[in-house]
Amino acid sequence: MIYLDNAATTAVSQKAAEACMFAMRSCYGNPSSLYHFGIEAEKLLDFSRETISGAINAKPEEIFFTSGATESNNAAVMGLASVYGKRKRRAVVTGIEHPSCLEAFMRLKEEGFEVAVIMPNKDGLITEDMLFDSVDENTCLLSAMLVNNETGHVLPIDRAFPRIKKAYPGCMLHSDCVQGFMKLHINVRTLGADVISISGHKVHAPKGVGAMWIKKGVRVRPLLVGGGQQGGIRSGTEAVPTIYAFAKSVEELRGNISERYEHATGLKRLAEGLLRDLGCEILSPECGSPYILSVHVPGIKSETVLHFLESKGIMVSSGSACSKGKKSRVLTAFGFSGNVADSVIRISTSHNTSEEDIKALADGVSEAMKSLVKIKR
Ligand code: PMP
């Protein structure tokens, strides 16, 4: 199998799987228990907080584990609005967010907030000025993702957020950093955000684990209440095995972000060249994340290409795996017409992807295009 859908999910690394097994079989105490066996499990959590915070230049006590980025996004958006939106009743979100963020803003709308949605401009960009200009005195929250999961667009939040913070200190800033985490260098001390969301299964850890980084001093009303674990921010017995696996995976990836970035850039350039030669159009921006490539295969529906490639053992996604075959809201927002958006595949690589994989993909797309022509005749 050639797996080119790493933006949807990734293979769990050997080290992460072993860590998970260790925590399940040998260190399965409840981290809240007072005896030694519980304390051993708590040590795994401490290690995990330290490792994950270290990867983004945060402090360990600023990391809160969740069931994944869907929960992190929900908890951040609703939890921040709940605390900071008592008087300021305006909230802003970009129109290209993952549904777990956008839908949380729709909840805010139902609760009486005025919700403004930033759409890309005619060049298909959300600029620093657009983000800055979207905020006013009455805005309690802005959420903008770091890397778009369908196209790889990188939003200039590292420039916009500090500017916004300076001009409107009362506006809370959240970023869904899922597709940038461990792929781009993220430094929360200079990013300007108050809360970021990350997910384990996009970085070779198991599914069902994620985290929020919450800047010290920032208050987030908990989405889940109960036993008061994690300082009461996220009740529920911590999922030690998957959290520890998440940390072990981050530990492995930490040292080689730049190397892996270069590897991904090489693969992206190779794919772009081969696919353009076949007559495909590259929708991802030149300067976007090298890990995600959105490709228009003219004249063939996304799902037809996807299943054709599947028959050759090659896994890609149609637009976004999360939209399950629906026309992509994000591609439409970026200004691609219905015809183009209907015929898009997303290729997303990891450090496990080789040039041979990309060449096999190009051969598969070429064959798909040829056999479609045959069917048309
Ligand atoms: N945000 C982005 C940008 C994503 O790509 C995803 C996963 N598709 C999520 C949030 C949701 O993450 P999880 O699967 O961990 O809930």
Short mmCIF file of N, CA, C and O in Angstrom, two decimals, residues 30-32 45 49 64-67 71 222-240 243:
data_model
loop_
_atom_site.label_atom_id
_atom_site.label_comp_id
_atom_site.label_asym_id
_atom_site.label_seq_id
_atom_site.Cartn_x
_atom_site.Cartn_y
_atom_site.Cartn_z
N ASN A 30 -3.97 4.50 38.07
CA ASN A 30 -4.67 5.76 37.84
C ASN A 30 -3.75 6.89 38.31
O ASN A 30 -3.32 6.89 39.46
N PRO A 31 -3.44 7.84 37.43
CA PRO A 31 -2.48 8.88 37.83
C PRO A 31 -2.93 9.71 39.03
O PRO A 31 -2.11 10.40 39.63
N SER A 32 -4.20 9.61 39.40
CA SER A 32 -4.66 10.35 40.58
C SER A 32 -4.50 9.54 41.86
O SER A 32 -4.68 10.06 42.97
N LEU A 45 2.63 11.08 32.69
CA LEU A 45 1.94 12.31 32.31
C LEU A 45 2.88 13.51 32.40
O LEU A 45 2.88 14.38 31.53
N ARG A 49 3.79 15.98 29.36
CA ARG A 49 3.58 17.44 29.39
C ARG A 49 4.89 18.17 29.09
O ARG A 49 4.91 19.15 28.36
N PHE A 64 -2.84 20.84 28.32
CA PHE A 64 -4.02 20.12 28.82
C PHE A 64 -4.40 19.07 27.80
O PHE A 64 -4.66 19.40 26.63
N PHE A 65 -4.45 17.82 28.22
CA PHE A 65 -4.72 16.74 27.28
C PHE A 65 -6.23 16.59 27.06
O PHE A 65 -7.04 16.76 27.98
N THR A 66 -6.57 16.26 25.83
CA THR A 66 -7.98 16.09 25.44
C THR A 66 -8.11 14.80 24.64
O THR A 66 -7.12 14.08 24.44
N SER A 67 -9.31 14.57 24.13
CA SER A 67 -9.53 13.37 23.31
C SER A 67 -9.15 13.60 21.85
O SER A 67 -9.36 12.73 21.01
N GLU A 71 -12.15 18.02 20.27
CA GLU A 71 -12.45 18.49 21.63
C GLU A 71 -11.67 19.77 21.95
O GLU A 71 -12.24 20.70 22.54
N PRO A 222 -14.26 25.17 31.56
CA PRO A 222 -14.17 23.76 31.13
C PRO A 222 -15.43 23.29 30.41
O PRO A 222 -16.54 23.62 30.80
N LEU A 223 -15.18 22.51 29.37
CA LEU A 223 -16.29 21.90 28.63
C LEU A 223 -16.81 20.70 29.42
O LEU A 223 -18.00 20.43 29.46
N LEU A 224 -15.87 19.97 30.00
CA LEU A 224 -16.22 18.78 30.80
C LEU A 224 -15.94 19.06 32.27
O LEU A 224 -14.87 19.53 32.63
N VAL A 225 -16.93 18.77 33.10
CA VAL A 225 -16.71 18.92 34.53
C VAL A 225 -16.80 17.54 35.18
O VAL A 225 -17.36 16.61 34.60
N GLY A 226 -16.22 17.40 36.34
CA GLY A 226 -16.22 16.08 37.00
C GLY A 226 -15.18 16.04 38.09
O GLY A 226 -15.18 16.90 38.98
N GLY A 227 -14.27 15.10 37.96
CA GLY A 227 -13.30 14.84 39.03
C GLY A 227 -12.22 15.90 39.22
O GLY A 227 -11.39 15.76 40.11
N GLY A 228 -12.20 16.89 38.35
CA GLY A 228 -11.26 18.00 38.53
C GLY A 228 -9.83 17.69 38.10
O GLY A 228 -8.90 18.42 38.47
N GLN A 229 -9.63 16.64 37.28
CA GLN A 229 -8.26 16.35 36.82
C GLN A 229 -7.76 17.52 35.95
O GLN A 229 -8.55 18.31 35.45
N GLN A 230 -6.49 17.56 35.75
CA GLN A 230 -5.83 18.61 34.94
C GLN A 230 -6.25 20.01 35.40
O GLN A 230 -6.67 20.85 34.61
N GLY A 231 -6.18 20.20 36.70
CA GLY A 231 -6.49 21.51 37.27
C GLY A 231 -7.94 21.92 37.07
O GLY A 231 -8.25 23.12 37.12
N GLY A 232 -8.80 20.95 36.82
CA GLY A 232 -10.22 21.26 36.63
C GLY A 232 -10.54 21.74 35.22
O GLY A 232 -11.71 21.88 34.85
N ILE A 233 -9.52 21.93 34.39
CA ILE A 233 -9.75 22.40 33.01
C ILE A 233 -10.34 21.28 32.15
O ILE A 233 -11.12 21.51 31.24
N ARG A 234 -9.93 20.04 32.47
CA ARG A 234 -10.44 18.92 31.67
C ARG A 234 -10.57 17.70 32.58
O ARG A 234 -9.62 16.92 32.76
N SER A 235 -11.77 17.56 33.15
CA SER A 235 -12.02 16.42 34.03
C SER A 235 -12.02 15.12 33.25
O SER A 235 -12.28 15.11 32.04
N GLY A 236 -11.80 14.04 33.95
CA GLY A 236 -11.77 12.71 33.34
C GLY A 236 -10.40 12.11 33.56
O GLY A 236 -9.39 12.83 33.44
N THR A 237 -10.36 10.82 33.90
CA THR A 237 -9.06 10.15 34.09
C THR A 237 -8.23 10.30 32.82
O THR A 237 -8.72 10.00 31.73
N GLU A 238 -7.04 10.78 32.96
CA GLU A 238 -6.20 11.02 31.79
C GLU A 238 -5.94 9.71 31.04
O GLU A 238 -5.70 8.68 31.67
N ALA A 239 -5.96 9.79 29.71
CA ALA A 239 -5.74 8.60 28.87
C ALA A 239 -4.23 8.36 28.77
O ALA A 239 -3.60 8.58 27.73
N VAL A 240 -3.66 7.88 29.87
CA VAL A 240 -2.19 7.78 29.97
C VAL A 240 -1.55 7.06 28.77
O VAL A 240 -0.58 7.57 28.21
N ILE A 243 -1.67 9.33 25.69
CA ILE A 243 -0.94 10.58 25.98
C ILE A 243 0.57 10.31 25.94
O ILE A 243 1.35 11.05 25.33
#
